[in-house]
Amino acid sequence: MAKGEIIIDENKCRGCGYCVLFCKQGCIVMSEDRFTPLGYLLPVVSHPDKCNACGICGMMCPHYAVEVYKFI
Ligand code: SF4
Ligand code: SF4
């Protein structure tokens, strides 16, 4: 299975949590104490080892803040 890595652009993120909601691998959680430069709660990758590069988080982000990298 492919492995993935995601990068979240803090300057684009608006803290909606869609990436957390739609990652079925449970890789992402909303931080309770980290904020974007605009003051939104920031999602963080809590389980990077589980990412399979499916790309759903990137597709669901309404602000194009998630880049997904796939390693074969
Ligand atoms: S690429 Fe898929 S598995 Fe990886 S963090 Fe995004 S939704 Fe989760
Ligand atoms: S879906 Fe995009 S804007 Fe929403 S919390 Fe995730 S990275 Fe931020």
Tab-separated table of C-alpha atoms in Angstrom, residues 1-6 25 27 47-54 68-72:
chain	number	residue	atom	x	y	z
A	1	MET	CA	0.000	0.000	0.000
A	2	ALA	CA	1.235	3.470	-0.829
A	3	LYS	CA	2.394	5.688	1.953
A	4	GLY	CA	1.552	9.339	2.096
A	5	GLU	CA	2.466	12.570	3.716
A	6	ILE	CA	0.404	15.709	3.943
A	25	GLN	CA	-7.409	6.636	8.582
A	27	CYS	CA	-4.425	10.727	10.725
A	47	HIS	CA	-0.739	9.686	13.045
A	48	PRO	CA	1.381	10.288	9.953
A	49	ASP	CA	2.234	6.567	9.817
A	50	LYS	CA	-1.377	5.742	8.926
A	51	CYS	CA	-1.570	7.989	5.855
A	52	ASN	CA	-2.137	5.991	2.676
A	53	ALA	CA	-2.059	8.988	0.327
A	54	CYS	CA	-5.733	8.627	-0.592
A	68	VAL	CA	-0.801	15.311	-0.397
A	69	TYR	CA	2.389	13.493	-1.350
A	70	LYS	CA	2.426	9.858	-2.333
A	71	PHE	CA	5.367	7.500	-1.900
A	72	ILE	CA	5.355	4.152	-3.673
